[in-house]
mmCIF file of C-alpha atoms in Angstrom:
data_model
loop_
_atom_site.group_PDB
_atom_site.id
_atom_site.type_symbol
_atom_site.label_atom_id
_atom_site.label_comp_id
_atom_site.label_asym_id
_atom_site.label_seq_id
_atom_site.Cartn_x
_atom_site.Cartn_y
_atom_site.Cartn_z
ATOM 1 C CA MET A 343 30.515 4.716 -79.704
ATOM 2 C CA GLU A 344 30.163 3.996 -75.921
ATOM 3 C CA GLY A 345 29.148 5.892 -73.346
ATOM 4 C CA PHE A 346 31.488 6.970 -70.756
ATOM 5 C CA CYS A 347 31.272 7.258 -67.141
ATOM 6 C CA LEU A 348 31.841 10.519 -65.290
ATOM 7 C CA LEU A 349 30.826 10.405 -61.966
ATOM 8 C CA ARG A 350 27.583 9.048 -61.669
ATOM 9 C CA THR A 351 26.338 9.811 -64.649
ATOM 10 C CA VAL A 352 26.549 7.879 -67.974
ATOM 11 C CA VAL A 353 27.551 10.914 -71.150
ATOM 12 C CA LYS A 354 26.391 9.092 -74.612
ATOM 13 C CA PRO A 355 27.227 11.490 -77.921
ATOM 14 C CA GLY A 356 24.251 13.471 -79.150
ATOM 15 C CA ARG A 357 22.596 12.829 -75.468
ATOM 16 C CA ARG A 358 21.887 14.272 -72.593
ATOM 17 C CA ARG A 359 23.763 12.758 -69.034
ATOM 18 C CA ILE A 360 21.948 10.199 -67.686
ATOM 19 C CA ASN A 361 21.997 9.607 -63.400
ATOM 20 C CA ILE A 362 22.919 5.854 -63.732
ATOM 21 C CA MET A 363 23.397 5.699 -59.823
ATOM 22 C CA GLY A 364 23.278 7.646 -56.248
ATOM 23 C CA ASN A 365 25.870 9.505 -54.087
ATOM 24 C CA ARG A 366 26.045 6.325 -52.080
ATOM 25 C CA GLN A 367 26.370 3.690 -54.897
ATOM 26 C CA THR A 368 29.096 5.816 -56.395
ATOM 27 C CA LEU A 369 31.323 6.803 -53.490
ATOM 28 C CA THR A 370 31.211 2.327 -52.850
ATOM 29 C CA ARG A 371 32.395 2.128 -55.844
ATOM 30 C CA GLU A 372 35.440 4.343 -56.191
ATOM 31 C CA ILE A 373 37.211 2.951 -53.040
ATOM 32 C CA GLU A 374 36.082 -0.771 -53.720
ATOM 33 C CA SER A 375 38.619 0.225 -56.622
ATOM 34 C CA LEU A 376 41.312 2.069 -54.447
ATOM 35 C CA PRO A 377 44.403 0.025 -53.734
ATOM 36 C CA GLU A 378 44.533 -0.451 -49.440
ATOM 37 C CA THR A 379 46.891 3.049 -49.354
ATOM 38 C CA LEU A 380 44.558 5.515 -50.587
ATOM 39 C CA VAL A 381 41.442 3.317 -48.881
ATOM 40 C CA GLU A 382 43.434 4.764 -45.658
ATOM 41 C CA GLU A 383 43.536 8.314 -47.090
ATOM 42 C CA VAL A 384 40.102 8.707 -48.402
ATOM 43 C CA LEU A 385 38.766 7.029 -44.844
ATOM 44 C CA ASP A 386 41.093 9.445 -42.553
ATOM 45 C CA PHE A 387 39.470 12.521 -45.138
ATOM 46 C CA ILE A 388 36.120 11.367 -44.794
ATOM 47 C CA LEU A 389 36.419 11.037 -39.926
ATOM 48 C CA PHE A 390 38.285 15.007 -40.984
ATOM 49 C CA VAL A 391 34.916 16.189 -42.450
ATOM 50 C CA LYS A 392 32.443 14.220 -39.803
ATOM 51 C CA LEU A 393 34.729 15.942 -37.182
ATOM 52 C CA LYS A 394 35.286 19.353 -38.857
ATOM 53 C CA ARG A 395 31.411 19.685 -38.900
ATOM 54 C CA ALA A 396 31.115 19.069 -35.355
ATOM 55 C CA ARG A 397 32.785 21.193 -34.464
ATOM 56 C CA MET A 398 30.784 23.553 -36.492
ATOM 57 C CA THR A 399 28.231 22.989 -34.611
ATOM 58 C CA ASP A 400 29.334 23.129 -30.945
ATOM 59 C CA GLU A 401 30.975 26.583 -32.214
ATOM 60 C CA MET A 402 27.803 27.347 -33.221
ATOM 61 C CA LEU A 403 25.789 27.067 -30.386
ATOM 62 C CA LEU A 404 28.392 28.442 -28.509
ATOM 63 C CA ALA A 405 27.537 31.443 -30.388
ATOM 64 C CA GLU A 406 24.570 31.425 -30.394
ATOM 65 C CA SER A 407 23.978 31.294 -26.466
ATOM 66 C CA SER A 408 26.496 33.997 -26.086
ATOM 67 C CA LEU A 409 24.650 36.259 -29.265
ATOM 68 C CA ALA A 410 21.324 36.016 -27.872
ATOM 69 C CA ARG A 411 22.162 37.966 -24.918
ATOM 70 C CA ASP A 412 22.456 40.684 -27.481
ATOM 71 C CA TRP A 413 19.514 39.650 -30.029
ATOM 72 C CA LEU A 414 17.511 39.296 -27.569
ATOM 73 C CA ARG A 415 17.422 43.696 -25.595
ATOM 74 C CA PRO A 416 14.760 45.536 -25.985
ATOM 75 C CA GLU A 417 16.812 47.738 -28.024
ATOM 76 C CA GLU A 418 18.016 45.403 -31.035
ATOM 77 C CA GLU A 419 13.599 44.521 -30.988
ATOM 78 C CA ARG A 420 13.515 48.495 -31.946
ATOM 79 C CA ALA A 421 16.084 48.430 -34.237
ATOM 80 C CA TRP A 422 15.354 45.751 -36.910
ATOM 81 C CA ALA A 423 11.707 45.998 -36.646
ATOM 82 C CA ASN A 424 10.832 48.091 -39.637
ATOM 83 C CA LEU A 425 13.344 45.424 -41.960
#
């Protein structure tokens, strides 16, 4: 009985899974097999994830600078000194 491909691993009956390709290769192969309408949907998702990550980074930087005022107070240092 032949193995079957499960995302990026080959599973053979009675054996462990064998990693055959990286995520980029797997993603490329999967995208190449999609009809154009699904390729557009995948592209939309990728752009959404990138935008979401960029926004999270911006929000974290803004929060850090505003919270730093509280974190850097001497009473905060004393409160956390023994932990």
